[in-house]
Tab-separated table of C-alpha atoms and ligand atoms in Angstrom:
chain	number	residue	atom	x	y	z
H	1	MET	CA	43.230	5.065	20.851
H	2	GLN	CA	39.523	4.259	20.804
H	3	GLU	CA	38.246	0.947	19.408
H	4	LEU	CA	36.608	2.519	16.358
H	5	SER	CA	39.098	5.319	15.694
H	6	GLY	CA	39.434	5.884	11.957
H	7	LYS	CA	36.302	3.872	11.154
H	8	ARG	CA	33.512	5.389	9.081
H	9	ALA	CA	29.920	4.318	9.657
H	10	LEU	CA	26.518	4.818	8.084
H	11	VAL	CA	23.412	4.237	10.206
H	12	THR	CA	20.114	4.211	8.335
H	13	GLY	CA	17.221	5.816	10.199
H	14	GLY	CA	19.547	7.525	12.646
H	15	SER	CA	17.379	10.517	13.461
H	16	ARG	CA	15.462	8.972	16.368
H	17	GLY	CA	15.170	5.984	18.675
H	18	ILE	CA	17.471	3.004	18.313
H	19	GLY	CA	19.264	4.426	15.245
H	20	GLU	CA	20.100	7.639	17.085
H	21	ALA	CA	21.512	5.652	20.011
H	22	ILE	CA	23.581	3.483	17.647
H	23	ALA	CA	25.014	6.528	15.886
H	24	LEU	CA	26.019	8.070	19.218
H	25	ALA	CA	27.477	4.798	20.540
H	26	LEU	CA	29.638	4.356	17.434
H	27	ALA	CA	30.830	7.958	17.727
H	28	GLU	CA	31.549	7.414	21.424
H	29	LYS	CA	33.910	4.609	20.404
H	30	GLY	CA	35.673	6.929	17.955
H	31	ALA	CA	33.900	6.411	14.619
H	32	ASP	CA	32.876	9.125	12.206
H	33	VAL	CA	29.176	8.648	11.530
H	34	ALA	CA	26.688	9.520	8.809
H	35	ILE	CA	22.987	8.914	9.336
H	36	THR	CA	20.030	8.802	7.015
H	37	TYR	CA	16.615	10.149	7.869
H	38	ASP	CA	13.322	10.554	6.068
H	39	ARG	CA	10.911	12.863	7.882
H	40	SER	CA	12.760	14.042	11.004
H	41	ALA	CA	15.187	16.637	9.607
H	42	ASP	CA	15.421	18.617	12.858
H	43	ARG	CA	16.090	15.504	14.932
H	44	ALA	CA	18.712	14.379	12.415
H	45	ALA	CA	20.476	17.745	12.704
H	46	GLN	CA	20.528	17.365	16.497
H	47	VAL	CA	22.118	13.926	16.189
H	48	VAL	CA	24.789	15.368	13.891
H	49	ASP	CA	25.517	18.105	16.447
H	50	ALA	CA	25.765	15.528	19.234
H	51	ILE	CA	28.246	13.427	17.220
H	52	LYS	CA	30.339	16.504	16.425
H	53	THR	CA	30.366	17.382	20.130
H	54	LYS	CA	32.202	14.091	20.643
H	55	GLY	CA	34.868	15.335	18.230
H	56	ARG	CA	33.814	13.081	15.354
H	57	ARG	CA	32.816	13.928	11.801
H	58	ALA	CA	29.105	13.582	11.085
H	59	ALA	CA	26.550	14.032	8.320
H	60	ALA	CA	22.796	13.635	7.928
H	61	ILE	CA	21.546	12.525	4.533
H	62	LYS	CA	17.875	12.580	3.611
H	63	ALA	CA	17.006	9.225	2.066
H	64	ASP	CA	13.723	7.352	2.052
H	65	SER	CA	14.609	3.686	2.588
H	66	ALA	CA	11.713	2.767	0.288
H	67	ASP	CA	13.433	4.555	-2.619
H	68	PRO	CA	16.214	2.552	-4.332
H	69	ALA	CA	17.870	5.598	-5.910
H	70	ALA	CA	17.873	7.466	-2.605
H	71	ILE	CA	19.489	4.495	-0.866
H	72	GLN	CA	22.254	4.262	-3.468
H	73	HIS	CA	22.855	8.005	-3.231
H	74	SER	CA	22.959	7.966	0.577
H	75	VAL	CA	25.583	5.224	0.733
H	76	ASP	CA	27.784	6.868	-1.913
H	77	GLU	CA	27.334	10.265	-0.259
H	78	ALA	CA	28.258	8.892	3.168
H	79	ALA	CA	31.414	7.348	1.705
H	80	ARG	CA	32.252	10.595	-0.075
H	81	VAL	CA	31.741	12.820	2.962
H	82	LEU	CA	33.537	10.486	5.380
H	83	GLY	CA	36.265	9.441	2.928
H	84	GLY	CA	35.169	5.780	2.817
H	85	LEU	CA	32.870	3.345	4.556
H	86	ASP	CA	33.702	0.612	7.068
H	87	ILE	CA	30.411	-0.023	8.895
H	88	LEU	CA	26.832	-0.148	7.639
H	89	VAL	CA	24.002	-0.438	10.153
H	90	ASN	CA	20.657	-1.247	8.538
H	91	ASN	CA	18.359	0.148	11.206
H	92	ALA	CA	15.598	2.121	9.439
H	93	GLY	CA	12.306	0.339	9.835
H	94	ILE	CA	8.580	0.837	10.061
H	95	ALA	CA	5.880	-1.115	11.872
H	96	ARG	CA	2.305	-1.518	10.659
H	97	TYR	CA	-0.137	-3.864	12.323
H	98	ASN	CA	-3.244	-5.610	11.098
H	99	THR	CA	-4.715	-9.030	10.617
H	100	ILE	CA	-3.819	-10.699	7.334
H	101	ALA	CA	-7.534	-10.674	6.513
H	102	ASP	CA	-7.593	-6.886	6.645
H	103	PHE	CA	-4.052	-5.924	5.621
H	104	ALA	CA	-4.018	-3.277	2.881
H	105	VAL	CA	-1.781	-4.088	-0.088
H	106	GLU	CA	-0.071	-0.692	0.205
H	107	ASP	CA	0.848	-1.418	3.828
H	108	ILE	CA	2.325	-4.796	2.889
H	109	ASP	CA	4.312	-3.103	0.120
H	110	ALA	CA	5.544	-0.355	2.458
H	111	LEU	CA	6.743	-2.892	5.038
H	112	LEU	CA	8.532	-4.972	2.426
H	113	ALA	CA	10.090	-1.919	0.764
H	114	VAL	CA	11.514	-0.306	3.907
H	115	ASN	CA	12.235	-3.327	6.108
H	116	VAL	CA	13.432	-5.874	3.519
H	117	ARG	CA	14.350	-4.304	0.187
H	118	GLY	CA	15.938	-1.328	1.976
H	119	PRO	CA	18.587	-3.365	3.855
H	120	VAL	CA	19.271	-5.497	0.760
H	121	LEU	CA	19.861	-2.442	-1.409
H	122	ALA	CA	21.856	-0.546	1.225
H	123	SER	CA	24.091	-3.602	1.625
H	124	LYS	CA	24.438	-3.931	-2.153
H	125	ALA	CA	25.414	-0.250	-2.367
H	126	ALA	CA	27.871	-0.560	0.533
H	127	ILE	CA	29.686	-3.675	-0.690
H	128	PRO	CA	31.931	-1.870	-3.203
H	129	HIS	CA	33.033	0.556	-0.469
H	130	LEU	CA	33.732	-2.004	2.276
H	131	THR	CA	37.207	-3.469	2.769
H	132	GLY	CA	38.712	-6.090	5.105
H	133	GLY	CA	37.465	-5.625	8.655
H	134	GLY	CA	34.219	-4.129	7.346
H	135	ARG	CA	30.901	-4.629	9.089
H	136	ILE	CA	27.262	-4.924	8.127
H	137	ILE	CA	24.924	-5.016	11.121
H	138	ASN	CA	21.223	-5.507	10.543
H	139	ILE	CA	18.516	-4.589	13.040
H	140	GLY	CA	15.785	-7.206	13.088
H	141	SER	CA	13.296	-8.004	15.823
H	142	ALA	CA	12.850	-10.687	18.449
H	143	GLY	CA	9.360	-10.903	16.954
H	144	ALA	CA	10.902	-12.818	14.062
H	145	ASP	CA	11.271	-15.744	16.479
H	146	ARG	CA	8.153	-15.221	18.576
H	147	ILE	CA	4.987	-13.632	17.257
H	148	VAL	CA	3.676	-11.243	19.922
H	149	GLY	CA	0.144	-10.623	18.712
H	150	ALA	CA	-1.108	-11.877	15.363
H	151	PRO	CA	-1.566	-8.347	13.911
H	152	GLY	CA	2.237	-8.123	13.885
H	153	THR	CA	2.594	-11.041	11.471
H	154	VAL	CA	3.617	-9.111	8.354
H	155	TYR	CA	5.978	-6.828	10.294
H	156	TYR	CA	7.643	-9.817	11.980
H	157	MET	CA	7.819	-11.603	8.628
H	158	THR	CA	9.873	-8.708	7.242
H	159	LYS	CA	12.229	-9.082	10.191
H	160	SER	CA	12.641	-12.833	9.716
H	161	ALA	CA	13.795	-12.073	6.162
H	162	LEU	CA	16.805	-10.333	7.716
H	163	GLN	CA	17.893	-13.630	9.270
H	164	SER	CA	18.427	-15.136	5.814
H	165	LEU	CA	19.935	-11.921	4.481
H	166	THR	CA	22.409	-11.922	7.363
H	167	ARG	CA	23.408	-15.569	6.991
H	168	GLY	CA	23.738	-15.411	3.212
H	169	LEU	CA	25.663	-12.146	3.203
H	170	ALA	CA	27.986	-13.513	5.892
H	171	GLN	CA	28.862	-16.338	3.506
H	172	GLU	CA	29.203	-14.001	0.527
H	173	LEU	CA	31.430	-11.472	2.290
H	174	GLY	CA	33.368	-13.765	4.622
H	175	PRO	CA	36.174	-14.341	2.096
H	176	ARG	CA	36.693	-10.557	2.072
H	177	ASP	CA	36.944	-10.492	5.909
H	178	ILE	CA	33.696	-8.549	6.221
H	179	THR	CA	31.333	-9.677	8.988
H	180	VAL	CA	27.553	-9.545	8.815
H	181	ASN	CA	25.395	-9.913	11.916
H	182	LEU	CA	21.825	-9.403	13.069
H	183	VAL	CA	20.802	-7.728	16.307
H	184	GLN	CA	17.220	-8.498	17.324
H	185	PRO	CA	15.785	-6.023	19.825
H	186	GLY	CA	12.889	-7.024	21.978
H	187	SER	CA	10.532	-4.400	23.378
H	188	THR	CA	12.554	-1.198	23.332
H	189	ASN	CA	11.409	2.207	24.517
H	190	THR	CA	11.118	4.421	21.410
H	191	ASP	CA	8.429	6.341	19.534
H	192	MET	CA	7.627	3.051	17.771
H	193	ASN	CA	7.031	1.182	21.037
H	194	PRO	CA	6.908	3.488	24.088
H	195	GLU	CA	7.372	1.819	27.473
H	196	GLY	CA	4.236	3.629	28.647
H	197	GLY	CA	2.164	2.535	25.634
H	198	GLU	CA	-1.108	0.623	25.483
H	199	SER	CA	0.408	-2.874	25.258
H	200	ALA	CA	3.518	-2.139	27.326
H	201	ASP	CA	2.390	-4.011	30.438
H	202	TYR	CA	1.548	-7.080	28.360
H	203	GLN	CA	4.975	-6.931	26.695
H	204	ARG	CA	6.690	-6.574	30.090
H	205	SER	CA	4.845	-9.685	31.294
H	206	LEU	CA	6.674	-11.665	28.570
H	207	ILE	CA	10.134	-10.422	29.572
H	208	PRO	CA	12.016	-12.311	32.315
H	209	LEU	CA	13.938	-9.160	33.245
H	210	GLY	CA	10.580	-7.419	33.612
H	211	ARG	CA	11.531	-4.199	31.850
H	212	PHE	CA	11.651	-2.649	28.397
H	213	GLY	CA	15.038	-2.211	26.840
H	214	GLN	CA	16.307	1.271	26.180
H	215	PRO	CA	17.781	2.278	22.783
H	216	GLU	CA	21.213	2.369	24.430
H	217	ASP	CA	20.931	-1.347	25.268
H	218	VAL	CA	20.617	-2.221	21.581
H	219	ALA	CA	23.297	0.314	20.651
H	220	ALA	CA	25.791	-1.290	23.031
H	221	ALA	CA	25.419	-4.650	21.254
H	222	VAL	CA	25.768	-3.060	17.828
H	223	ALA	CA	28.819	-1.069	18.879
H	224	PHE	CA	30.494	-4.225	20.174
H	225	LEU	CA	29.849	-6.084	16.910
H	226	ALA	CA	31.411	-3.142	15.074
H	227	THR	CA	34.682	-3.352	17.008
H	228	PRO	CA	37.771	-5.304	15.943
H	229	ALA	CA	37.233	-7.505	19.040
H	230	ALA	CA	34.178	-9.025	17.303
H	231	ARG	CA	36.122	-10.028	14.192
H	232	GLN	CA	35.336	-13.755	14.534
H	233	ILE	CA	31.578	-13.275	14.923
H	234	THR	CA	29.642	-13.428	11.673
H	235	GLY	CA	26.292	-14.714	10.459
H	236	THR	CA	24.975	-14.697	13.998
H	237	ILE	CA	21.869	-13.393	15.710
H	238	LEU	CA	22.182	-11.463	18.967
H	239	ASN	CA	18.943	-10.936	20.871
H	240	VAL	CA	18.698	-7.841	23.079
H	241	ASP	CA	15.313	-8.691	24.514
H	242	GLY	CA	15.509	-9.036	28.291
H	243	GLY	CA	15.146	-12.780	27.854
H	244	ALA	CA	11.812	-12.697	26.008
H	245	LEU	CA	12.914	-15.472	23.668
H	246	THR	CA	14.035	-17.835	26.413
L	301	LIG	P1	11.337	4.659	15.561
L	301	LIG	O1	10.029	4.668	14.863
L	301	LIG	O2	11.431	5.228	16.925
L	301	LIG	O3	12.459	5.306	14.631
L	301	LIG	C1	12.533	4.871	13.303
L	301	LIG	C2	13.736	5.478	12.617
L	301	LIG	O4	13.756	4.957	11.279
L	301	LIG	C3	13.657	6.973	12.519
L	301	LIG	O5	14.939	7.528	12.592
L	301	LIG	C4	13.053	7.183	11.125
L	301	LIG	O6	13.484	8.367	10.502
L	301	LIG	C5	13.654	6.021	10.370
L	301	LIG	N1	12.822	5.659	9.227
L	301	LIG	C6	11.551	5.197	9.232
L	301	LIG	N2	11.117	5.032	7.972
L	301	LIG	C7	12.133	5.430	7.164
L	301	LIG	C8	12.295	5.512	5.767
L	301	LIG	N3	11.311	5.162	4.919
L	301	LIG	N4	13.470	5.966	5.270
L	301	LIG	C9	14.483	6.319	6.115
L	301	LIG	N5	14.384	6.289	7.435
L	301	LIG	C10	13.223	5.837	7.968
L	301	LIG	O7	11.773	3.113	15.609
L	301	LIG	P2	12.807	2.341	16.551
L	301	LIG	O8	13.968	3.197	16.850
L	301	LIG	O9	12.031	1.714	17.643
L	301	LIG	O10	13.225	1.161	15.561
L	301	LIG	C11	14.505	1.056	14.957
L	301	LIG	C12	14.626	-0.351	14.384
L	301	LIG	O11	14.476	-1.300	15.444
L	301	LIG	C13	13.545	-0.684	13.356
L	301	LIG	O12	14.088	-1.458	12.331
L	301	LIG	C14	12.546	-1.481	14.175
L	301	LIG	O13	11.787	-2.336	13.353
L	301	LIG	C15	13.465	-2.235	15.109
L	301	LIG	N6	12.842	-2.738	16.327
L	301	LIG	C16	12.297	-1.908	17.269
L	301	LIG	C17	11.726	-2.435	18.413
L	301	LIG	C18	11.119	-1.595	19.478
L	301	LIG	O14	10.493	-2.169	20.415
L	301	LIG	N7	11.259	-0.273	19.451
L	301	LIG	C19	11.679	-3.899	18.650
L	301	LIG	C20	12.286	-4.673	17.603
L	301	LIG	C21	12.832	-4.104	16.498
L	301	LIG	P3	12.526	9.672	10.251
L	301	LIG	O15	11.828	9.976	11.535
L	301	LIG	O16	13.519	10.719	9.831
L	301	LIG	O17	11.570	9.337	9.144
């Protein structure tokens, strides 16, 4: 019997990067997994195939995390296809960088819509489906606690909002035995932040372990928080950052 056998999970932004790794890690532990995607339909289909190869049920649902109706539909659809919902992972996110002086209003709105309103609305949509033992796991950023380059200010600000969302939701849902936690990745090798990218050496210089994380490193933390063994952990922040915040 695997730790997540019989559990049903939805991972937003599961078509690539950290979300893909989370979806696969949950399936590896026995969960059935739906993912959302926006632009990467082919990648999403590959993730579904990989989950099915593990013998789990899987679905990919197109849903722009900036669109409230699409979010509501994706959560209800995931619960319908999987026969319920036990785990929500709010992973979908975008990064846009600029100085505050030059930040375009539409970029600020896009960051707030996807990175802040998206997780709030996905959680709101998931709450009626979740029962005792349920999990909401948000994906923030170590940058919420340490600004790495001023042009990241607005992006990091959206991630610090998830700290309050996590703590408040943990209080709201605790009486129903539903835990809510925040995983904060540090520099992690994905399309968003490749380990061979322009600022990668600078980022590595800030990390005591001296290396980028891989998506699987973040996924391992998320998968643990999803298991019954983590039932007493709620409202907490788990950094997966190679020690960057020490
Ligand atoms: P990627 O850019 O590599 O992947 C982003 C994922 O989110 C894709 O699956 C993408 O789907 C999805 N996504 C983006 N916008 C939307 C949208 N509007 N609606 C639905 N899905 C969307 O990013 P990472 O994997 O690196 O990041 C995952 C999370 O981790 C994000 O929240 C990010 O902020 C956070 N993070 C990442 C760090 C890093 O160093 N990589 C560090 C700290 C935090 P599609 O391609 O289908 O549009």
